[in-house]
PDB file of C-alpha atoms and ligand atoms in Angstrom:
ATOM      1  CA  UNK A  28       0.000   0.000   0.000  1.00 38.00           C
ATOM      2  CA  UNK A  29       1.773   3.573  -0.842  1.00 41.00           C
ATOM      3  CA  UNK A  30       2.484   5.428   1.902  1.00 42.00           C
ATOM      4  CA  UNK A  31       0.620   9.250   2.449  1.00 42.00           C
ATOM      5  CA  UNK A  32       2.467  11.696   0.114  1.00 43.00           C
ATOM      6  CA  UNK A  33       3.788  14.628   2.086  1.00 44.00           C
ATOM      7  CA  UNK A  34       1.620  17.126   1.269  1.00 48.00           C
ATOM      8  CA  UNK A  35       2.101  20.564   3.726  1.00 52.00           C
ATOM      9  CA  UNK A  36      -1.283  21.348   5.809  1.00 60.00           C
ATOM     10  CA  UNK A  37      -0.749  24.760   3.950  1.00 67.00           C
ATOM     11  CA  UNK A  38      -0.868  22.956   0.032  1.00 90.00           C
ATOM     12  CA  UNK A  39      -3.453  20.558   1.541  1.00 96.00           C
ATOM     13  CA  UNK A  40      -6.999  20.471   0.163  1.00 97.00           C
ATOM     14  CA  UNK A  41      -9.432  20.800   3.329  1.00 98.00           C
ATOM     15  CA  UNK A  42     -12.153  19.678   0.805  1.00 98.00           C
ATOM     16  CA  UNK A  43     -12.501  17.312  -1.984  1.00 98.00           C
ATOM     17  CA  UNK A  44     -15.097  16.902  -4.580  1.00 98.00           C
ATOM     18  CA  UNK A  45     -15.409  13.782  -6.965  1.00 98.00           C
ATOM     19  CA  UNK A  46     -17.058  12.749 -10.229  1.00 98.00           C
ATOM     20  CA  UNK A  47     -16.856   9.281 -10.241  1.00 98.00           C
ATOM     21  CA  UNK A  48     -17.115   8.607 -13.378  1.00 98.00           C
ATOM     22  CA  UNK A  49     -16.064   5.366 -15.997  1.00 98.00           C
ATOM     23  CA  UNK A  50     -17.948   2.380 -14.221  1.00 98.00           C
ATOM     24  CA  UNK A  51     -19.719   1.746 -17.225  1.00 97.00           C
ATOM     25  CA  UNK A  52     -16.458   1.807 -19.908  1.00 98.00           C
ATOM     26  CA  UNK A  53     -14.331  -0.121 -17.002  1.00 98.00           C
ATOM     27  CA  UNK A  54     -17.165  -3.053 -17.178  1.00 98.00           C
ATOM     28  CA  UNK A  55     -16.937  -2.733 -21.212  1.00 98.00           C
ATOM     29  CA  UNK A  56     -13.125  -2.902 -21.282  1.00 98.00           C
ATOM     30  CA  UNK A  57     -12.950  -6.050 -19.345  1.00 96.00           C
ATOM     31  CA  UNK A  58     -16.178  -7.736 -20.886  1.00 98.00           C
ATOM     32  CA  UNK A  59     -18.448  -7.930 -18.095  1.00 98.00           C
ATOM     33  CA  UNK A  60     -21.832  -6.055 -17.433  1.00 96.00           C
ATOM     34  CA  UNK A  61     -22.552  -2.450 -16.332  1.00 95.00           C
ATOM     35  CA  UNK A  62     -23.363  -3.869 -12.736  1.00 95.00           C
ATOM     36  CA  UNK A  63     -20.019  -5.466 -12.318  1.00 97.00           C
ATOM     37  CA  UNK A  64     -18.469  -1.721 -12.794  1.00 98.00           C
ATOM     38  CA  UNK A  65     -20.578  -0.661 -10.599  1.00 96.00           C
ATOM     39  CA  UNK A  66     -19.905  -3.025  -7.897  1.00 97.00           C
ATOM     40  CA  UNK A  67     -15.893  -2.012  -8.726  1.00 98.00           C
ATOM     41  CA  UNK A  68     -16.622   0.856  -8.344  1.00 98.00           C
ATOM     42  CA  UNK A  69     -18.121   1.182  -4.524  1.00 97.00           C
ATOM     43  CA  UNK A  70     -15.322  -1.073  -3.805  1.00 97.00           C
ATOM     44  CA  UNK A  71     -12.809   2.147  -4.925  1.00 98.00           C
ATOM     45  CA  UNK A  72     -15.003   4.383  -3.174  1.00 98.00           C
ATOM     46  CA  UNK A  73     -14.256   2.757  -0.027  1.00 97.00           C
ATOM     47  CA  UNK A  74     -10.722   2.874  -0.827  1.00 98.00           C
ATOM     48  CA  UNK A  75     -10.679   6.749  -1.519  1.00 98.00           C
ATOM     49  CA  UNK A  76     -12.714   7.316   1.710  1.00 98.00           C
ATOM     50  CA  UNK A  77     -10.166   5.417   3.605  1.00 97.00           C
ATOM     51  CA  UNK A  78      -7.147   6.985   1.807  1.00 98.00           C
ATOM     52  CA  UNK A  79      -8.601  10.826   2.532  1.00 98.00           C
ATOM     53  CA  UNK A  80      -9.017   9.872   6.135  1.00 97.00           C
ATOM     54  CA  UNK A  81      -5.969   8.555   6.827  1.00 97.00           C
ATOM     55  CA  UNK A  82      -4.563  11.973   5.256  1.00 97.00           C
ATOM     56  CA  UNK A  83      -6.451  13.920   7.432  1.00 96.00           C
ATOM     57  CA  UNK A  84      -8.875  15.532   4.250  1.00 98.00           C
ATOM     58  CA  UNK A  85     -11.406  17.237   6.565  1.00 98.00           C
ATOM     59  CA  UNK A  86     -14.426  16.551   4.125  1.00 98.00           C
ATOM     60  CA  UNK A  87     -14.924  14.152   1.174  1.00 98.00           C
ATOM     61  CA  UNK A  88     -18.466  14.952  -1.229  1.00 98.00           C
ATOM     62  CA  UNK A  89     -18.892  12.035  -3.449  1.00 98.00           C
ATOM     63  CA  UNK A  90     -21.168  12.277  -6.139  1.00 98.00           C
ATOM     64  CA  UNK A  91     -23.127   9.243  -5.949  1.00 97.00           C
ATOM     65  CA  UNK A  92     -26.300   9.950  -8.831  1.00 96.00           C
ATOM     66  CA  UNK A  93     -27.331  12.482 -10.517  1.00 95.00           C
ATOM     67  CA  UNK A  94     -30.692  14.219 -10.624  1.00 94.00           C
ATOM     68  CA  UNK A  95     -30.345  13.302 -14.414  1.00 94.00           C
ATOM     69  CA  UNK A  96     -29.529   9.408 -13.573  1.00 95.00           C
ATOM     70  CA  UNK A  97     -32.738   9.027 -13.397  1.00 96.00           C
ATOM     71  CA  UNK A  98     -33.298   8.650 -17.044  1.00 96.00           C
ATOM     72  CA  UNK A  99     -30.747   5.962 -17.215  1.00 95.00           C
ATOM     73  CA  UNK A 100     -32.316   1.771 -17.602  1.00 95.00           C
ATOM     74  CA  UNK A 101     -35.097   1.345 -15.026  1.00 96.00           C
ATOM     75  CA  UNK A 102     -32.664  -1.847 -14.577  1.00 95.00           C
ATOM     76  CA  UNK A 103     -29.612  -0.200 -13.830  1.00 95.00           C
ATOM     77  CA  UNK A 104     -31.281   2.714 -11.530  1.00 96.00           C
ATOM     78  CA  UNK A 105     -32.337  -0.046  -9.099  1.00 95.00           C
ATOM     79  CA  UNK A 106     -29.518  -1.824  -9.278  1.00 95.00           C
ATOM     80  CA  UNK A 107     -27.605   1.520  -8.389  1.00 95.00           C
ATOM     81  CA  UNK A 108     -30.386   1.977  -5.850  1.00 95.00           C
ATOM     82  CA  UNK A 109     -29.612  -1.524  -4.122  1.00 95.00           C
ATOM     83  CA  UNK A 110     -26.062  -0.894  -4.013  1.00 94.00           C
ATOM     84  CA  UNK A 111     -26.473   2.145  -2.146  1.00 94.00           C
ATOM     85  CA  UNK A 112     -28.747   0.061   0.092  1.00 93.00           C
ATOM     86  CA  UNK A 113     -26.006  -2.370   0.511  1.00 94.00           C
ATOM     87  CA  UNK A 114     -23.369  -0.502   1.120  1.00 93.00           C
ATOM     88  CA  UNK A 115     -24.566   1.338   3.497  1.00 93.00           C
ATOM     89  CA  UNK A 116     -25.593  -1.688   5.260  1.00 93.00           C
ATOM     90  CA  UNK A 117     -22.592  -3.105   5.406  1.00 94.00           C
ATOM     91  CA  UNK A 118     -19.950   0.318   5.870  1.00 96.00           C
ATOM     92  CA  UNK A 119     -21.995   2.022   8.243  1.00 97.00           C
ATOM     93  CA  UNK A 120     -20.331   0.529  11.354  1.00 97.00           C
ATOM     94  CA  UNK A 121     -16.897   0.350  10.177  1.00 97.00           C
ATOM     95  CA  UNK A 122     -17.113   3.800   9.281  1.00 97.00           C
ATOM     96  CA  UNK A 123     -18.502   5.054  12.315  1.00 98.00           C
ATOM     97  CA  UNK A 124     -15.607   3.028  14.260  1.00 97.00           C
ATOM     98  CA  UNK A 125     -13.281   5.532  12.209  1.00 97.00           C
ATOM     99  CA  UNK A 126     -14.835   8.633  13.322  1.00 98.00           C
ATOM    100  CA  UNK A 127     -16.220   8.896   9.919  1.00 98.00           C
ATOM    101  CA  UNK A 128     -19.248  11.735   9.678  1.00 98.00           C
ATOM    102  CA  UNK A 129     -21.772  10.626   7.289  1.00 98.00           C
ATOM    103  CA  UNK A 130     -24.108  13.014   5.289  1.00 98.00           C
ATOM    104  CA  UNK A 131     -26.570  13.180   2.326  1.00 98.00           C
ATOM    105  CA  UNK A 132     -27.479  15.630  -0.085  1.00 98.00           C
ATOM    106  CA  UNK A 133     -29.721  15.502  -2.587  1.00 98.00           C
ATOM    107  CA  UNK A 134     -33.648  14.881  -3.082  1.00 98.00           C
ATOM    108  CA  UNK A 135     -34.347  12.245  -0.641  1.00 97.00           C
ATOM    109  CA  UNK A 136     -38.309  12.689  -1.195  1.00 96.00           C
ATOM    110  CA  UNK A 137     -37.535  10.920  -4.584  1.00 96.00           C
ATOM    111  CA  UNK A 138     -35.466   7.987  -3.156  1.00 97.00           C
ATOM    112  CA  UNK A 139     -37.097   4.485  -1.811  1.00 95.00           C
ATOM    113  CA  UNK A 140     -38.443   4.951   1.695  1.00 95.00           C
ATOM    114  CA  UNK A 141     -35.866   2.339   2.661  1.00 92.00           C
ATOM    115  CA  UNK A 142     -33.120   4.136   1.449  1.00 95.00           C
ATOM    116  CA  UNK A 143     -34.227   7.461   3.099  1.00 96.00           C
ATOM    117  CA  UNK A 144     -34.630   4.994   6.317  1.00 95.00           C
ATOM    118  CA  UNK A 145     -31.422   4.448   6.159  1.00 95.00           C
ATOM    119  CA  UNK A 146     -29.882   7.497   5.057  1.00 97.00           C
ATOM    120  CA  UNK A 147     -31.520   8.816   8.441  1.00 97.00           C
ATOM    121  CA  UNK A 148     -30.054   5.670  10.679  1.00 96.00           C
ATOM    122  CA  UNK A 149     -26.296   6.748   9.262  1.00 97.00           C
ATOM    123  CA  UNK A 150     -26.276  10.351   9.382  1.00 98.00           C
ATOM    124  CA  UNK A 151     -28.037   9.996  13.017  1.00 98.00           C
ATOM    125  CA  UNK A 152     -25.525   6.804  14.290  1.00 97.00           C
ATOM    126  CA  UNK A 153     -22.239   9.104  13.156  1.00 98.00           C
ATOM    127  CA  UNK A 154     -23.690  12.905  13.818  1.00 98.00           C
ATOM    128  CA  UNK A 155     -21.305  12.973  16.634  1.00 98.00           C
ATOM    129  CA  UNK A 156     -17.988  12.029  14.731  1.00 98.00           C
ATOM    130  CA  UNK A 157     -14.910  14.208  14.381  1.00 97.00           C
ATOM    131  CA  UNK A 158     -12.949  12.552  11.790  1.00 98.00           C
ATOM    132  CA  UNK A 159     -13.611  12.496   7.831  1.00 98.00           C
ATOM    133  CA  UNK A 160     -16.889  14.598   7.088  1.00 98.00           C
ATOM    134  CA  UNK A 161     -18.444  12.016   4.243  1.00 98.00           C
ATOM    135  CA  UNK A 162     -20.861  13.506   1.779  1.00 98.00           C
ATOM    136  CA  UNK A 163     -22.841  11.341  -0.239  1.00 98.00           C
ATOM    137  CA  UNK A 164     -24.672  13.042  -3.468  1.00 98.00           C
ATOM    138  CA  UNK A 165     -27.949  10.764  -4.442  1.00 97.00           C
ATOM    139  CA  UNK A 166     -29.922  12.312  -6.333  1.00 97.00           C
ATOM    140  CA  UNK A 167     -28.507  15.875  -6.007  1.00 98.00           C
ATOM    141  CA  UNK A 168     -28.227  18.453  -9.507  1.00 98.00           C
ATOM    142  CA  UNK A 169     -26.582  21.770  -8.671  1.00 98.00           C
ATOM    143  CA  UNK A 170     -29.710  23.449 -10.443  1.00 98.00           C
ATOM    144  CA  UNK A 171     -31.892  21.718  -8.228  1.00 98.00           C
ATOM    145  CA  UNK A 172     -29.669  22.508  -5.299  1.00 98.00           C
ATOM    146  CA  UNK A 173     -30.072  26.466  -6.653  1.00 98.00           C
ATOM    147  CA  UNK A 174     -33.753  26.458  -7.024  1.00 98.00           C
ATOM    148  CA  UNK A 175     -34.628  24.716  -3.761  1.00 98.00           C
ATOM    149  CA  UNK A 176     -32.203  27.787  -1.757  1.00 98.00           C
ATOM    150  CA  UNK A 177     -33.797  30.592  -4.285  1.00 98.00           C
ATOM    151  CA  UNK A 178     -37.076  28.663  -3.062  1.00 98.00           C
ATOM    152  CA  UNK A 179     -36.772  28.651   0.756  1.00 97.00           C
ATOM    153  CA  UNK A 180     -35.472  32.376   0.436  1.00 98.00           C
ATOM    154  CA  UNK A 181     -38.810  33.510  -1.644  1.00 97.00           C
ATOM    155  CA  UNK A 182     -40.694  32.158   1.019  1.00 97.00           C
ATOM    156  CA  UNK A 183     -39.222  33.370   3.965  1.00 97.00           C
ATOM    157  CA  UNK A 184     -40.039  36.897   2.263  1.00 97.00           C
ATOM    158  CA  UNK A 185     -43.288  36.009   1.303  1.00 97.00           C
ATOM    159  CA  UNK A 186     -43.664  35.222   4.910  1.00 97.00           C
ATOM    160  CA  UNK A 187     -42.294  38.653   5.915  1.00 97.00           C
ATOM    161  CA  UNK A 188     -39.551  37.278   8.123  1.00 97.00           C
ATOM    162  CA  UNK A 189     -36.644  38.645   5.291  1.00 97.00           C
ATOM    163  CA  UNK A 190     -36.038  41.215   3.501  1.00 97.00           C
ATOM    164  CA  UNK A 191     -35.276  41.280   0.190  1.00 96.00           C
ATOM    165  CA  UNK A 192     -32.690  43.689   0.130  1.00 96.00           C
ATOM    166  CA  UNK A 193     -30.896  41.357   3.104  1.00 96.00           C
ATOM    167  CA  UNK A 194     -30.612  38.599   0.378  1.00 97.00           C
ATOM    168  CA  UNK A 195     -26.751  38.476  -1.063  1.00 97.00           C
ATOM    169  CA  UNK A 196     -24.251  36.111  -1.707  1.00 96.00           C
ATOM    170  CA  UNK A 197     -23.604  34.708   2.323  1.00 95.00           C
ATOM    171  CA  UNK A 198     -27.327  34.395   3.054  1.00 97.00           C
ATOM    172  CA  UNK A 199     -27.961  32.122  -0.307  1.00 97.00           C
ATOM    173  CA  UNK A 200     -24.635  30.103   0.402  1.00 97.00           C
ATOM    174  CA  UNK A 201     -26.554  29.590   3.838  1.00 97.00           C
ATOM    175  CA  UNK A 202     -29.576  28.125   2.689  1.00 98.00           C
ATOM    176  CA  UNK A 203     -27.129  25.351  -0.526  1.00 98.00           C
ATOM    177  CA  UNK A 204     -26.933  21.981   0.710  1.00 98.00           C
ATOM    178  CA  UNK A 205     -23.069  22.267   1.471  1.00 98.00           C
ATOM    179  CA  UNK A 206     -24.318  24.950   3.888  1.00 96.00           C
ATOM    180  CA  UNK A 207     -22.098  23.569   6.965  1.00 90.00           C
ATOM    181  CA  UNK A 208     -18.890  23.159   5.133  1.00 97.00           C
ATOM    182  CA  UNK A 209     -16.268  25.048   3.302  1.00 97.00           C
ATOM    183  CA  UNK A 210     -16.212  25.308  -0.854  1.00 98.00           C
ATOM    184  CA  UNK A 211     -14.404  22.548  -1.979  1.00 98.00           C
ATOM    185  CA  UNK A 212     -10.230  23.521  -2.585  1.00 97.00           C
ATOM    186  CA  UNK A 213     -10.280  20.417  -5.021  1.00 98.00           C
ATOM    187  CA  UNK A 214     -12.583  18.534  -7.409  1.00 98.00           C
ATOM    188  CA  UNK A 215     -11.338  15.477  -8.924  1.00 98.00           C
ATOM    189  CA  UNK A 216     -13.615  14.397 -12.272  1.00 98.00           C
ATOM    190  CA  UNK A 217     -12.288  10.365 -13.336  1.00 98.00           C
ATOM    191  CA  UNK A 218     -13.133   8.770 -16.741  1.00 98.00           C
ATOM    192  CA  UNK A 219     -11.807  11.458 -18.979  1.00 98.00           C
ATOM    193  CA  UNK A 220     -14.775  13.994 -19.458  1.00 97.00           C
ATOM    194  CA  UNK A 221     -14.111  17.947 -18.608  1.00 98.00           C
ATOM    195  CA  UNK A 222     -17.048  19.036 -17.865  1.00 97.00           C
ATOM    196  CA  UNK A 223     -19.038  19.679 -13.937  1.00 97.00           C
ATOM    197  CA  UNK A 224     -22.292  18.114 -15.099  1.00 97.00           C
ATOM    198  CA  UNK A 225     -24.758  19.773 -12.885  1.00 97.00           C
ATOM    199  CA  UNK A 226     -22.506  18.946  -9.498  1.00 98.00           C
ATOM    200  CA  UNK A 227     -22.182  21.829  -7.388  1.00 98.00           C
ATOM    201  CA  UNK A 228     -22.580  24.605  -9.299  1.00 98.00           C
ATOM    202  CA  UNK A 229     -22.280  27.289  -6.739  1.00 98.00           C
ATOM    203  CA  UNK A 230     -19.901  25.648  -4.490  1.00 98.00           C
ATOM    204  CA  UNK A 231     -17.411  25.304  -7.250  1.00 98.00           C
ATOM    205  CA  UNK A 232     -16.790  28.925  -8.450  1.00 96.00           C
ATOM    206  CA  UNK A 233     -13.114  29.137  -7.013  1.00 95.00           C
ATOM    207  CA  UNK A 234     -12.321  25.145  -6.654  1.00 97.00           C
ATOM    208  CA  UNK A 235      -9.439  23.902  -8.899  1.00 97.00           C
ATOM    209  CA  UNK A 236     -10.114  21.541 -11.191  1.00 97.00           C
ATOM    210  CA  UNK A 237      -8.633  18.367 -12.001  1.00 98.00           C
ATOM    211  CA  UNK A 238     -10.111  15.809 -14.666  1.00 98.00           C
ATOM    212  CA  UNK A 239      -8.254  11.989 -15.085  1.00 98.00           C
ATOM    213  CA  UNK A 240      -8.423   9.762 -17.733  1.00 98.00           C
ATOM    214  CA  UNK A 241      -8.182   7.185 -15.466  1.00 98.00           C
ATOM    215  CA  UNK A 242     -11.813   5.119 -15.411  1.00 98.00           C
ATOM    216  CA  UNK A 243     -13.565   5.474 -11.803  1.00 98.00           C
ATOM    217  CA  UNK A 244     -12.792   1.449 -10.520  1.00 98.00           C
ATOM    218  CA  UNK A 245      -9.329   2.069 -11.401  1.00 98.00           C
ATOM    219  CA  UNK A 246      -9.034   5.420  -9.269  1.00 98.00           C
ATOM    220  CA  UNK A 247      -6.690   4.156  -6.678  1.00 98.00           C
ATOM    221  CA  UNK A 248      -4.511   5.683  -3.634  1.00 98.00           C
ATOM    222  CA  UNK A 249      -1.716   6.967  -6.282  1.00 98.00           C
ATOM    223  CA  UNK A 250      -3.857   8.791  -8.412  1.00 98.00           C
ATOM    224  CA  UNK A 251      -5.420  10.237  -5.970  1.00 98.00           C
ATOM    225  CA  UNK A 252      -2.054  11.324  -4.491  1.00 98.00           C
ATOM    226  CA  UNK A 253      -1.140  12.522  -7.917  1.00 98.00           C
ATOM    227  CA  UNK A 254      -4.344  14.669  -7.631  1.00 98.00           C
ATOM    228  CA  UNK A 255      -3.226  16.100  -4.218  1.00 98.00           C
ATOM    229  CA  UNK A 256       0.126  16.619  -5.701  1.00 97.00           C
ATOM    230  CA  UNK A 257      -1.313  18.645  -8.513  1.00 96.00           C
ATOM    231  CA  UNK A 258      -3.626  20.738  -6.154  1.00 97.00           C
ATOM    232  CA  UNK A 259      -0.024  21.637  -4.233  1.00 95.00           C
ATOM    233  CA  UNK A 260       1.170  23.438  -7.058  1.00 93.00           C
ATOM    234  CA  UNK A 261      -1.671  25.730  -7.613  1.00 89.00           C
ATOM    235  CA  UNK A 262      -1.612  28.853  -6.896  1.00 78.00           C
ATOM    236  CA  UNK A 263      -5.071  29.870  -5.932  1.00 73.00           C
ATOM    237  CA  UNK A 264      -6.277  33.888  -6.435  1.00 70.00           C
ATOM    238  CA  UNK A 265      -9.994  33.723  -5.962  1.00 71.00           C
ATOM    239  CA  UNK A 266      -9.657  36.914  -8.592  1.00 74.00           C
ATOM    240  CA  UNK A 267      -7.331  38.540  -6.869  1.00 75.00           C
ATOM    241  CA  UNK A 268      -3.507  39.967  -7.352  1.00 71.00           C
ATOM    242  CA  UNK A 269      -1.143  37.720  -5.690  1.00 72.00           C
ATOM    243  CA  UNK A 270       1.448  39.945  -3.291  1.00 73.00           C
ATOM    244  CA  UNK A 271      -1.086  43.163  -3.651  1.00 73.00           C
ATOM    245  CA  UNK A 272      -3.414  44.115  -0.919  1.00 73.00           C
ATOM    246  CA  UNK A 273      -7.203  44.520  -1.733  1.00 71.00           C
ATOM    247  CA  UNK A 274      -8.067  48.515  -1.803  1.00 64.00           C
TER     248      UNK A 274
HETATM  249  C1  LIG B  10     -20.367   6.578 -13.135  1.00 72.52           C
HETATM  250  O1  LIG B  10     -20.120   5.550 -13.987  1.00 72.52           O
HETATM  251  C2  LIG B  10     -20.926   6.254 -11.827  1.00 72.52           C
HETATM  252  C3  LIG B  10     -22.224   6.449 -11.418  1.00 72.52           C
HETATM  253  C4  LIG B  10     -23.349   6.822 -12.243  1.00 72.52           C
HETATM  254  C5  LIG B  10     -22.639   6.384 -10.045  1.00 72.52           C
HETATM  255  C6  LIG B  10     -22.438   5.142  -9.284  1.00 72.52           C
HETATM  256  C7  LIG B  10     -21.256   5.240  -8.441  1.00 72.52           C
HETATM  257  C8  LIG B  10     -20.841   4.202  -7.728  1.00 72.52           C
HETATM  258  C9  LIG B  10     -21.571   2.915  -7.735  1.00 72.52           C
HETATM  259  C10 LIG B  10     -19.627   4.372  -6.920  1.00 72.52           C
HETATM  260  C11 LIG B  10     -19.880   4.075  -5.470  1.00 72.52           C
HETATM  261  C12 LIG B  10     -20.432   5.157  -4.701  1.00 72.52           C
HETATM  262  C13 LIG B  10     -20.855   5.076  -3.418  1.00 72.52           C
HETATM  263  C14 LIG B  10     -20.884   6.304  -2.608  1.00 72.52           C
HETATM  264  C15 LIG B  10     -21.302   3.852  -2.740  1.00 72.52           C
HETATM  265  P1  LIG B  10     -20.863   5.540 -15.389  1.00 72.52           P
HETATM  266  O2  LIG B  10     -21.909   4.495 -15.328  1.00 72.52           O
HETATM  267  O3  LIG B  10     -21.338   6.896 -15.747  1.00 72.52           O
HETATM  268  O4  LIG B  10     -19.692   5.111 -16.336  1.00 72.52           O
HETATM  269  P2  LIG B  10     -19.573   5.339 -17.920  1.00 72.52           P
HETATM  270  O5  LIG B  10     -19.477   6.826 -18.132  1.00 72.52           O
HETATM  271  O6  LIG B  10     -18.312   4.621 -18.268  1.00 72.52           O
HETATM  272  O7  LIG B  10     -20.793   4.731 -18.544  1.00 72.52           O
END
């Protein structure tokens, strides 16, 4: 097993974002169905999860299905669906014996009842935890995330409570789904595509960005040290002059 790189506290990401994407193409490559890439590819999620904790990554957001996966095979959405099921029965106590933090994001009114069941059991059994803050996406879009803040704002006014003139950038940030947490410093796309696809579009805006060729299952400890080797070299700005004080 390769060893953590040593990456400063100053160069190191305190949040990471992944598209896990190439489950599909790995299964194809090797001649086997969809489902078996799937299945490969919780197995590498476990791995990353591991791998960030043990280098201290303060949170981890995972995007686990899209609000557009939906429109993928009715067979291969519940398939997905069961994994997510399974997993969760089986990692929950392991990764609550690591301090991990689990949370959701996403639509959970359109999930199973027994997935939201669970959802609930996890994030309730490891509320308390200090170590690795886990985000799961299911069924999150970064539009929907948008509308659904814009939503609860309009009503608050509606309601008289706010004021429309109160609403600017750190109220709306307050009311996105990665409310609690800072932007993610890096987001790490697998499977070759550059593009965000409706992830989180607002959380984003200053996040470097780092797209792989290599296919999701295949995403192991190395690349994702090459990833946090990469993010050490950037310079970030957030639009401003580097060495020159803000007027
Ligand atoms: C992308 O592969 C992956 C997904 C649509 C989501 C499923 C992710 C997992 C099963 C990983 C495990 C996650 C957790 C948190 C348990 P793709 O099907 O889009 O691949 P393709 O682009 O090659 O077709």
């Amino acid at each position: 097993m390769s060893q953590p790189q040593p990456v400063s506290s100053a160069n190191k990401p305190r949040h990471v974002a992944i598209i896990m994407d190439g489950n599909g193409r790995w299964a194809q490559h090797q001649s086997l169905p969809r489902s078996a890439g799937h299945r490969a590819g919780v197995k590498a999620a476990r791995q990353i999860v591991e791998a960030c904790g043990r280098r201290e990554i303060e949170v981890l957001t995972l995007f686990a299905f899209s609000s557009e996966n939906w429109n993928r095979p009715k067979k291969e959405v519940g398939l997905l669906m069961r994994l997510f099921v399974e997993a969760l029965q089986r990692e929950v106590d392991t990764l609550n014996k690591n301090n991990v933090r689990l949370e959701f994001i996403g639509d959970r009114q359109s999930l199973s009842s027994a997935l939201q069941k669970q959802i609930i059991q996890a994030e309730q059994t490891t509320r308390s935890n200090t170590g690795l803050h886990l985000i799961i996406a299911v069924a999150y879009g970064g539009e929907w995330d948008i509308v659904e803040a814009s939503r609860r704002l309009a009503s608050r006014a509606v309601a008289g409570e706010l004021d429309i003139n109160d609403i600017d950038k750190s109220l709306f940030r307050q009311e996105l789904s990665l409310s609690g947490v800072p932007d993610p410093d890096l987001f790490i796309r697998t499977g070759g595509e550059r593009r965000i696809s409706n992830f989180l579009l607002w959380n984003l805006a200053y996040t470097e960005l780092y797209f792989t060729d290599h296919l999701w299952p295949d995403f192991g400890v190395e690349a994702l040290d090459e990833a946090l080797d990469h993010f050490a070299t950037r310079q970030r700005r957030f639009g401003q002059v580097p060495g020159v004080k803000p007027c």
